């Protein structure tokens, strides 16, 4: 091409249009495009790269502990130790696990062969999806935003991180500091509110991971449908807590109190409400009162380890929920500080305000039921929750609750702690969500598990049975080869035994 | 209430009685389904012949044989699949019961397709039944005869309240999609797939979408072209190209194009005789709308083999197009017909680029003797599945998850994957109300000392398997030491 042609082509309408469009692109579009380009260079594929990024993420969490804790203090009034215990410790564990296991997770996974594939290479190959979008929540802004990121990085993707604007201090710190540790093209942080999130959701991703409410979950899924983008939705619901009258109430109520009032009740898996027989209601109340005092002193408001409601809107929402119910513990509040005391409501009815939505606050209603039958019925009349809690020493009762209800997870005799068992998939069902993560499940969720069958161009005669003209005798062969599910393991053992027997016979003869 | 609402409500009520949960029920239903395929082969084949002009043996080979295999597998393995699945414990759960429990989701909707109406409608049903769900079965109205047979026969074999068949067209499907399900399993095209997912979003219903795309087929010039083309021809012209995993188009170097054409032509003759139109094993296009759609695609390309057609019979001969350009009509959408375009490209690099410029397909085929070429293809592209040196057959390996990625779909099934896809895998952690002392480290007031303990328990992820082995070895060593001492102790 001559110089004149080259100059001319540099100034074609296409170029102008392209530059013009480039200027017209939104910030969100640019970020996504840059991430896509970065992904297409292929640099996230080598395991060394992913481990390097994960190690950097680990350094971030340990070096910037103070910045993170300060931000969470300002957002949720959580103490420094509280932040470590409930936000970053789990994150560190997940990063370490991913680094340790990545080679195993990312390796080809051989599968069971059949007669027709006995000489072939048959396996499932985990692959990156591409560019994923992670929309975080505000209640554990670091845990629920970065834990999915661990899976996304481990699986070899690029990831756009959108922290919740409702926890603005954490969002700001994430935006400022994360790019100092992670590749800023592959893992950009995009802050903003509703309109920025909507703009992001218009872009095309290879997976969208959302943590938040069911109402917004529907909108996220709808937006994803436009691009046939698969989604993981970690939503919520009212997690019921059944207390059997025969259990050790002191210990049960201690654990429930802890589970409820951590982070001021703003936990997706907090025990939302209690179901128990009326004969133990008073005792339950007293035990909870005792535990509240033990954990948060007589004056939770001044106590370092008791949090605050995230903002005034939620403060008003939670306060309004108490209307019409009997407060038996707590109830004090201070709007200027978004403070609500650890509160227990008794003799709550199904129609009361507090039972109409997920509480997500430090208000613990007790609903009396006649026994486990009624409790199971009560639970089943409602949306499937993220978790069902049951406190009972009776294994049969626990098994009944498991068999006759459905929920994301079931935890007997404690609260929250299933979250830390990375071998257990963490996720909801029905209204409480779809998909799951933690540990290897995060890796799988952000991967495409691609079926691979590598055959050879030999043994073509075997294939005759499948080619037209289709005859009855060919059909018989096909039937035999496809339907006889021979246990190849057993076959191998039989073969070994036969070989062994033959060898023995030979040796005996020779001797 | 509409007919669809009633069917769904009845299915839900039937599910809530709990009768689909016991394994005996599920196995019984699966065995009944098995009987259907043994006893009603003739009716099934007749309907398929009318819909797609498939021969009786062809129907068996491509539709019902696979189903029989899946049903047999599900019956055999159900107990194993449905059993609680223990998981790795950590230090904090060492004395607890920790497992994943597969549970039914509830009422699932299965929307079938018309190209292998029994296979793609009943295979998901097998998974649904095995997983303990109720299932509303909506066969495609495009294969009208088969839909009718399905509507008549299924209720004679399986529980008609739990597994109703709802026939109908677009408005009936839309009405179904307004109801609330616990999972929707759709097989069909990407356009409708989006609408399904959108409808499902309103109820937060998870979906499995088995969609399609243009599955590329790369032929390395160094391979045994004769065998390769034989397998490609079989993969392409089965069911007249109306297979979601048919090799859509060929990419090969120009130097072998003639040879490829000749070999494909030879295979066509071997399989379908000189006159495919009268061969009982050669099918038809499902209807005139699709006939016209496919014929229009030939307009701007050069026909190398075939091309003859007969609209009155929806017959299109096995056709090969040569020197096809990326802009050609035939390259703008999934062909789903008996046209095989060949696009000459410079080599593997160009083939990979070409594939990556397009949507991720359901299947990717590569014919080569070179492991290196295969490895590059796999590493540098993405697709639902990859099959080297053959076509279609990965579908029959039930231990391989069958599904798409990106535009070709989401979710997967076959074998145990069907069971898992239509189950909720519920995490269960059963603790005791003892050892409350251990929990002190998590309760307020949060102190550095408590945090230190928490750090130890949560972060030290000892391989308990290894720990167990070390413990055993230690015990063994101690016992050995004791034994030796006793033996050699001076009397």
XYZ file of N, CA and C in Angstrom, chain B residues 161-269:
327
model
N -50.533 -36.723 37.119
C -50.605 -35.456 37.844
C -49.210 -34.874 38.054
N -48.272 -35.771 38.367
C -46.908 -35.311 38.621
C -46.190 -34.915 37.339
N -46.473 -35.635 36.257
C -45.735 -35.402 35.011
C -46.689 -35.180 33.846
N -47.494 -34.108 33.896
C -48.456 -33.883 32.819
C -47.774 -33.428 31.537
N -48.397 -33.797 30.407
C -47.926 -33.309 29.117
C -48.858 -32.189 28.698
N -48.297 -31.037 28.403
C -49.108 -29.903 27.958
C -48.684 -29.549 26.549
N -49.569 -29.781 25.598
C -49.228 -29.473 24.205
C -49.718 -28.070 23.867
N -49.220 -27.556 22.756
C -49.678 -26.236 22.345
C -48.581 -25.472 21.644
N -48.927 -24.265 21.195
C -47.977 -23.448 20.444
C -47.465 -22.299 21.288
N -47.207 -21.195 20.619
C -46.610 -20.051 21.302
C -47.472 -19.519 22.449
N -48.770 -19.276 22.239
C -49.550 -18.719 23.354
C -49.620 -19.654 24.565
N -49.695 -20.962 24.291
C -49.743 -21.910 25.414
C -48.415 -21.908 26.164
N -47.321 -21.817 25.413
C -46.008 -21.791 26.060
C -45.853 -20.517 26.885
N -46.337 -19.391 26.334
C -46.248 -18.139 27.071
C -47.054 -18.220 28.358
N -48.232 -18.854 28.263
C -49.060 -18.987 29.464
C -48.343 -19.852 30.506
N -47.712 -20.909 30.025
C -46.936 -21.756 30.943
C -45.842 -20.941 31.603
N -45.163 -20.122 30.800
C -44.025 -19.370 31.327
C -44.441 -18.298 32.329
N -45.736 -17.974 32.375
C -46.184 -17.010 33.379
C -46.321 -17.680 34.747
N -46.430 -19.009 34.750
C -46.567 -19.708 36.032
C -45.221 -19.782 36.724
N -45.280 -20.144 38.016
C -44.026 -20.199 38.761
C -43.518 -21.633 38.821
N -42.287 -21.829 38.396
C -41.650 -23.142 38.460
C -40.411 -23.071 39.336
N -39.895 -24.234 39.690
C -38.666 -24.271 40.473
C -37.435 -24.480 39.603
N -37.664 -24.751 38.334
C -36.587 -24.827 37.351
C -37.218 -24.918 35.977
N -36.585 -24.311 35.009
C -37.062 -24.431 33.632
C -35.924 -24.977 32.785
N -36.246 -26.022 32.039
C -35.252 -26.668 31.178
C -35.717 -26.486 29.743
N -34.960 -25.714 28.989
C -35.378 -25.382 27.622
C -34.356 -25.858 26.607
N -34.823 -26.492 25.550
C -33.956 -26.853 24.429
C -34.488 -26.144 23.201
N -33.616 -25.399 22.523
C -34.100 -24.677 21.346
C -33.094 -23.650 20.894
N -33.572 -22.511 20.411
C -32.633 -21.516 19.879
C -32.372 -20.381 20.865
N -31.282 -19.660 20.579
C -30.825 -18.613 21.496
C -31.822 -17.473 21.642
N -32.519 -17.151 20.577
C -33.472 -16.035 20.632
C -34.580 -16.316 21.637
N -35.158 -17.495 21.511
C -36.221 -17.845 22.450
C -35.628 -18.094 23.833
N -34.389 -18.601 23.873
C -33.717 -18.817 25.150
C -33.698 -17.553 25.998
N -33.447 -16.410 25.364
C -33.429 -15.141 26.100
C -34.809 -14.849 26.689
N -35.846 -15.099 25.912
C -37.200 -14.832 26.394
C -37.536 -15.743 27.572
N -37.098 -16.986 27.486
C -37.330 -17.935 28.572
C -36.660 -17.438 29.843
N -35.403 -17.027 29.713
C -34.657 -16.591 30.906
C -35.289 -15.335 31.502
N -35.763 -14.453 30.608
C -36.422 -13.242 31.095
C -37.686 -13.581 31.872
N -38.471 -14.515 31.323
C -39.693 -14.914 32.011
C -39.349 -15.568 33.348
N -38.316 -16.386 33.340
C -37.904 -17.078 34.562
C -37.428 -16.087 35.617
N -36.817 -14.985 35.173
C -36.273 -14.004 36.121
C -37.365 -13.440 37.018
N -38.583 -13.341 36.495
C -39.667 -12.737 37.278
C -39.968 -13.553 38.536
N -39.682 -14.839 38.473
C -39.939 -15.698 39.626
C -38.651 -16.177 40.275
N -37.520 -15.626 39.828
C -36.211 -16.108 40.304
C -36.092 -17.611 40.097
N -36.524 -18.076 38.938
C -36.450 -19.491 38.611
C -35.152 -19.770 37.870
N -34.334 -20.691 38.357
C -33.108 -21.026 37.640
C -33.442 -21.759 36.339
N -32.557 -21.618 35.349
C -32.831 -22.210 34.042
C -31.658 -23.028 33.531
N -31.994 -24.023 32.724
C -30.992 -24.717 31.919
C -31.389 -24.448 30.481
N -30.466 -23.900 29.719
C -30.770 -23.571 28.328
C -29.816 -24.352 27.434
N -30.391 -25.275 26.677
C -29.597 -26.038 25.712
C -29.869 -25.398 24.356
N -28.965 -24.554 23.932
C -29.209 -23.773 22.724
C -28.355 -24.283 21.579
N -27.977 -23.417 20.700
C -27.229 -23.912 19.534
C -26.166 -22.939 19.115
N -25.896 -22.930 17.837
C -24.858 -22.071 17.294
C -24.245 -22.753 16.098
N -23.170 -22.183 15.597
C -22.519 -22.768 14.427
C -21.301 -23.535 14.928
N -21.415 -24.868 14.953
C -20.311 -25.693 15.460
C -19.270 -25.894 14.362
N -18.087 -25.324 14.559
C -17.077 -25.385 13.498
C -16.377 -26.748 13.475
N -15.835 -27.073 12.302
C -15.170 -28.363 12.132
C -13.863 -28.104 11.367
N -12.751 -28.211 12.079
C -11.452 -27.937 11.436
C -10.822 -29.243 10.977
N -10.443 -29.297 9.701
C -9.792 -30.501 9.178
C -8.343 -30.174 8.834
N -7.446 -30.789 9.575
C -6.005 -30.625 9.371
C -5.614 -31.345 8.084
N -4.787 -30.686 7.292
C -4.462 -31.326 6.014
C -3.683 -32.626 6.174
N -3.097 -32.844 7.350
C -2.303 -34.061 7.550
C -3.085 -35.262 8.053
N -4.407 -35.121 8.184
C -5.126 -36.251 8.765
C -5.584 -37.209 7.670
N -6.099 -38.344 8.096
C -6.654 -39.333 7.169
C -7.978 -38.757 6.664
N -7.910 -38.058 5.537
C -9.068 -37.285 5.087
C -10.255 -38.172 4.761
N -9.970 -39.381 4.304
C -11.065 -40.269 3.949
C -11.921 -40.598 5.165
N -11.271 -41.026 6.249
C -12.022 -41.367 7.458
C -12.667 -40.127 8.057
N -11.885 -39.047 8.064
C -12.406 -37.812 8.648
C -13.696 -37.398 7.960
N -13.663 -37.386 6.625
C -14.841 -36.912 5.886
C -16.021 -37.850 6.045
N -15.717 -39.117 6.230
C -16.796 -40.080 6.450
C -17.533 -39.729 7.733
N -16.747 -39.481 8.775
C -17.353 -39.164 10.067
C -18.072 -37.820 10.031
N -17.488 -36.863 9.326
C -18.123 -35.547 9.220
C -19.436 -35.654 8.445
N -19.410 -36.422 7.359
C -20.623 -36.574 6.548
C -21.734 -37.205 7.382
N -21.368 -38.223 8.151
C -22.366 -38.855 9.014
C -22.921 -37.847 10.013
N -22.012 -37.114 10.666
C -22.436 -36.134 11.654
C -23.317 -35.052 11.057
N -23.008 -34.666 9.814
C -23.744 -33.575 9.205
C -25.131 -33.986 8.755
N -25.205 -35.112 8.003
C -26.466 -35.405 7.310
C -27.446 -36.253 8.105
N -27.016 -36.744 9.281
C -27.972 -37.388 10.188
C -29.107 -36.427 10.446
N -30.313 -36.944 10.355
C -31.493 -36.117 10.598
C -31.510 -34.884 9.704
N -30.926 -35.030 8.519
C -30.915 -33.950 7.541
C -30.258 -32.680 8.088
N -29.237 -32.856 8.932
C -28.522 -31.696 9.443
C -29.228 -30.999 10.583
N -30.357 -31.522 11.022
C -31.140 -30.838 12.047
C -30.751 -31.359 13.432
N -29.477 -31.184 13.746
C -28.912 -31.669 15.010
C -28.170 -30.516 15.643
N -28.411 -30.263 16.934
C -27.797 -29.089 17.556
C -26.271 -29.168 17.545
N -25.749 -30.401 17.527
C -24.293 -30.539 17.523
C -23.758 -31.002 16.172
N -24.545 -30.798 15.112
C -24.039 -31.132 13.779
C -22.840 -30.241 13.476
N -21.840 -30.782 12.756
C -20.759 -29.901 12.306
C -21.370 -28.901 11.331
N -21.383 -27.624 11.683
C -22.101 -26.641 10.877
C -21.339 -26.316 9.595
N -20.012 -26.042 9.759
C -19.200 -25.691 8.589
C -17.786 -26.234 8.763
N -17.118 -26.394 7.629
C -15.749 -26.911 7.653
C -14.747 -25.780 7.421
N -13.668 -25.823 8.179
C -12.518 -24.946 7.929
C -11.361 -25.843 7.524
N -10.754 -25.580 6.375
C -9.602 -26.386 5.978
C -8.753 -25.576 5.003
N -7.528 -26.057 4.787
C -6.657 -25.334 3.858
C -7.119 -25.575 2.420
N -6.924 -24.579 1.559
C -7.419 -24.706 0.180
C -6.844 -25.935 -0.536
N -5.624 -26.343 -0.149
C -4.994 -27.467 -0.841
C -5.755 -28.774 -0.685
N -6.573 -28.876 0.358
C -7.306 -30.141 0.521
C -8.796 -30.024 0.232
N -9.233 -28.861 -0.199
C -10.668 -28.673 -0.391
C -11.258 -29.670 -1.377
N -10.547 -29.878 -2.507
C -11.071 -30.802 -3.521
C -11.207 -32.204 -2.954
N -10.194 -32.596 -2.259
C -10.193 -33.939 -1.688
C -11.345 -34.100 -0.690
N -11.528 -33.075 0.144
C -12.610 -33.106 1.133
C -13.955 -33.247 0.416
N -14.133 -32.442 -0.620
C -15.393 -32.514 -1.360
C -15.606 -33.918 -1.907
N -14.553 -34.472 -2.502
C -14.664 -35.798 -3.105
C -14.994 -36.860 -2.057
N -14.317 -36.767 -0.904
C -14.553 -37.778 0.135
C -15.949 -37.660 0.729
N -16.395 -36.426 0.938
C -17.749 -36.250 1.466
C -18.759 -36.786 0.455
N -18.493 -36.513 -0.805
C -19.404 -36.996 -1.858
C -19.479 -38.521 -1.824
N -18.311 -39.147 -1.656
C -18.258 -40.609 -1.619
C -19.057 -41.139 -0.437
N -18.888 -40.516 0.707
C -19.608 -40.975 1.902
C -21.098 -40.793 1.748
N -21.493 -39.673 1.140
C -22.923 -39.452 0.916
C -23.499 -40.602 0.093
N -22.724 -40.986 -0.924
C -23.208 -42.079 -1.775
C -23.272 -43.386 -0.987
